[in-house]
Amino acid sequence: MKYEVVIGLETHAELDTESKLFCGCSTKFGSEPNTQTCPVCLGLPGVLPVMNKKAFEYSLKAAVALYCEINQFTNFDRKSYYYPDLPKNYQTSQNYFNIGNNGYVDMVVAGKEKRISIHNVHLEEEAGKLIHPESSDANYSLVDFNRAGVPLLEIVTQPDMRSIEEVESYMQTLRNILLYIGVSDCKMQEGSLRFEASISLREQGSAIYGNRVEIKNLNSMKAVSKVLTYEISRQSELLDKGEDVLMETRLWDDVNSSSRRMRSKEESHDYRYFPEPDLVPFWIKQEWIDETMATIPELAVSKRQRFVKEYSLSDYDAGILTDDKLLADYFEECVGLSQDSPKELSNWIINDVLRELKERKLNVQHFVISPKMLTELVKIKPTIGSSIAKEVFVEMINTGKSAHAIVKEKDLVQIDDTSELNEIVIKVIGDNPKAAEDYGQGKKNALAFLIGQTMKITKGKANPKILTELFKQRLSSISQ
Amino acid sequence: MILRELSANSIKEKIIKREITAQEVVEDLFKWIGLKESLIKAYISLDKEGALLKAKEIDEKLNNGGRVGLLAGIPVAIKDNICTWGMKTTCASKILENFTPPYDAFVVKRIKEEDAIIIGKTNLDEFAMGSSNENSAFHVTRNPWNTDCIPGGSGGGSAAAVTADMAFMALGSDTGGSVRQPSSFCGNVGCKPTYGRVSRYGLVAFASSLDQIGSITKDVSDAALLLQVVSGHDCHDSTSANVEVPDYIAGINSVNNNLRIGVPKEFFGEGLNPEIESAVKNALGIYKKNGAELIDLSLPHCGYALATYYIIATAEASSNLARYDGVRYGHRSQLSEDNIIDMYSRVRAEGFGSEVKRRVLLGNYVLSAGFYDAYYIKASKVRNLIKSDFEDAFSKVDCIISPTCPSPAFKIGEKITDPLEMYLSDIYTIPANLVGIPGISIPCGFTTTGLPIGMQLMGKHFEEEKILRIAKLFENETDFHLKKPGLK
Ligand SMILES: [Zn+2]
């Protein structure tokens, strides 16, 4: 392409706390409108905010996980603008002393490592939600304040991304980090993770940034990709025609897949930030930062590399296992119980466990087959054979019983005893003289038929390997 | 003996000793209010029914030998910017004319727990912005000493109610002098504690970093009693201090040894009414006679206090008052609205008075991009300089004494057209708010026209006990606090 794309991203992640940022109201999603409110989050006269300690700790944790410099003196500021979903008509946010600055996210795009700089990480309160009546001539709107005051983490990057692929990778990586450190559930369908993008184009090789367009209201990663594709073509068309791209804020319309102007640069808000006098400044001592650092788990990027090295998994498999921290933990718990078969355990998890979880829309935490149960199944698999093992797996899900119990109950142990099998082989050959003859004349699929007959009699329990050997021996001795 | 003229401590004693019932006290008080309220107009709303109910409860408790609280049976008035559950809290503004809070302010909860009887909500300048009570959207309260005069502001209603014996004590709020200045104009004891000493939870915010709830009482002992009840840490106010509250009631009667009193020259300069100057100097003489050492000192940056205050207070006010938009509660315009901006504009244009609008505009201006550093940041720096002035001073003295106001109560309408002249009325009280230290105004004389004169005592952070004690020393030597306006 003729132009280089320059993209920066602001991510809003609702923190996964029980109560709101400044009051005790629940943050539960999906309740009846305005049932999770109190004088504080409704902005009634005379109320005051009290910081939710957990929300503050989560923000600090995120800032540390994103390698930010932590501001040892951090403070909150009021950001003023009028909107009916904002109870106080100012949002308590951070502007002058963010909790973290100058961090970064390392990620892998198309096999190559790339670092995205984080400008700042800060904590603020959510607004409520406007509900517009469906009828077009309605002269009112409704407001639901259940969401008002939910703690919101804002993560702002530098304009470091140069393609949609990089943006997608950044969003995935960031989401993954937030999930790994357990500060947000990142549920996009519930609005827990939202984005704002800024994008400009410039001639390849140019050192000067082009005019920047900001796009708000991006409620999913898909929307971000769509809007950026749309903007790249809109802006390149303008530039191709020799026209200027206007500095403006645009609003993404997900239904019509297009963006429209919200306001120009001239109309941009003056938020009149000033320090929030109702909260006291926070002093974050080095010990607190160190303690927080110690709670950050191994993140996906390094876990994936370790899985490849330590368990000899493919990078692809390691990627799948580490995408979800709980799945990675599940795998490692299995490996801890049975060190000799990481590859086989990984196959079971990636093929069977994930399939069942997806079908049942379950989290691995709530999966009926515990790591101990799966490991046991893998251990006894040689005694029952792969195909019966798969059946046992399904039975385990349906009944919640252990592999041992099922095998015992259903008498599924493989028949490995050569003399026992030999007797059956002789009987099957005696019963099917035609097939034995065909084999002698070089018709190899006659063997498959005979084995099939044997399996019928043994209900699939005959060890297929031994069985094949016995048939070959017997049949060749007959034909000689 | 006229019941209503007794101090809060005295009436409580009579109730507890069952010389009189709380119900009788309330009945007597409301009878008097019925006679005089149309003249004084101290209240925005009264709650005789609720007061009698509470009085009955206290009487029953006493009859059954039960324990009663520290404020047992004392009728208390509350400034109408402090939230009272189920009782309208209007801030003397049209925008909150019909607002009934669904919760009690921390201080209201505390006084209820101590068996106070809330009799009504008192008038103020709209959202506590003003020095005369003339900015109330409802009516002007009159000074009981001269009903042609204002009672001071913004807590003029509370001060007038206590002076006219229409309440035994009152709660007010003091952002730049709103407890001390009207107390001075009405001849009461008005105490603004240290910022953080009394929870602001439930006080409708004007300027959050300056607002402090305080007491308006008939004497120093009553002030100690009320402060004892409302002081202390509150987990609902992040700026509330977790500092131990001493026993004020016992503390005020301790002996003052080696007292060092600072006399700041900046508070005795140009613009000070000579009668007030001589009354305060006379009071200083009484202290000296009682063994105190008077130390001349200077607070050089206090000259900038008024300007600093009007930047910080308006900045915070513009933001605190942004929530009054008609969306969730409060005034809603009857005119049709084309869009949300229209609605906001009409609600606020109709709902706010001119002084509130002036301050909101000023506040938005000083916080605007391009002006923030020149105004707000600079003002914050000057505020720190004023703080260090006081820190230096308190390394040498126990307390600083000054006039509370440069002039006595003025005539209704006299200054309303000149906001700057009006603002000067708070020039001596504002520094204590900027610094966050406690200040108390006590009566120290009268003008030749019979208006009360107030003297201000300022102390170190959290040394309310000390300034109350020093105030009590003066009260013991004088009888200005016992004088009554001729309302009979
Ligand atoms: Zn709430």
XYZ file of N, CA, C and O and ligand atoms in Angstrom, chain A residues 20 22-26 36-42 148, ligand 1:
57
model
N -19.237 -1.505 43.455
C -18.850 -0.387 42.595
C -17.622 0.359 43.155
O -17.175 0.095 44.253
N -17.146 3.535 44.143
C -17.240 4.484 45.253
C -18.374 4.189 46.236
O -18.634 4.974 47.132
N -19.090 3.088 46.040
C -20.176 2.752 46.958
C -20.281 1.241 47.051
O -19.552 0.523 46.377
N -21.198 0.751 47.861
C -21.301 -0.692 48.089
C -22.218 -1.413 47.117
O -22.432 -2.617 47.253
N -22.778 -0.714 46.123
C -23.728 -1.350 45.209
C -23.071 -2.468 44.410
O -21.904 -2.405 44.066
N -23.884 -3.474 44.085
C -23.401 -4.626 43.318
C -23.107 -4.232 41.876
O -23.718 -3.333 41.312
N -29.642 -1.523 41.226
C -28.336 -1.555 41.892
C -27.791 -0.130 42.000
O -26.780 0.222 41.395
N -28.528 0.677 42.753
C -28.151 2.084 42.906
C -28.321 2.498 44.361
O -29.021 1.847 45.122
N -27.664 3.604 44.703
C -27.793 4.176 46.038
C -27.553 5.678 45.902
O -27.210 6.146 44.821
N -27.711 6.440 46.984
C -27.482 7.892 46.858
C -26.130 8.236 46.235
O -26.023 9.195 45.469
N -25.089 7.441 46.540
C -23.749 7.783 46.047
C -23.659 7.641 44.524
O -23.255 8.566 43.820
N -24.072 6.472 43.997
C -23.898 6.293 42.549
C -24.994 6.982 41.746
O -24.919 7.035 40.522
N -26.008 7.524 42.420
C -26.998 8.338 41.717
C -26.619 9.813 41.763
O -27.303 10.651 41.197
N -23.614 2.668 36.457
C -22.941 3.895 36.888
C -22.103 3.631 38.127
O -22.615 3.152 39.131
Zn -24.328 2.850 44.750
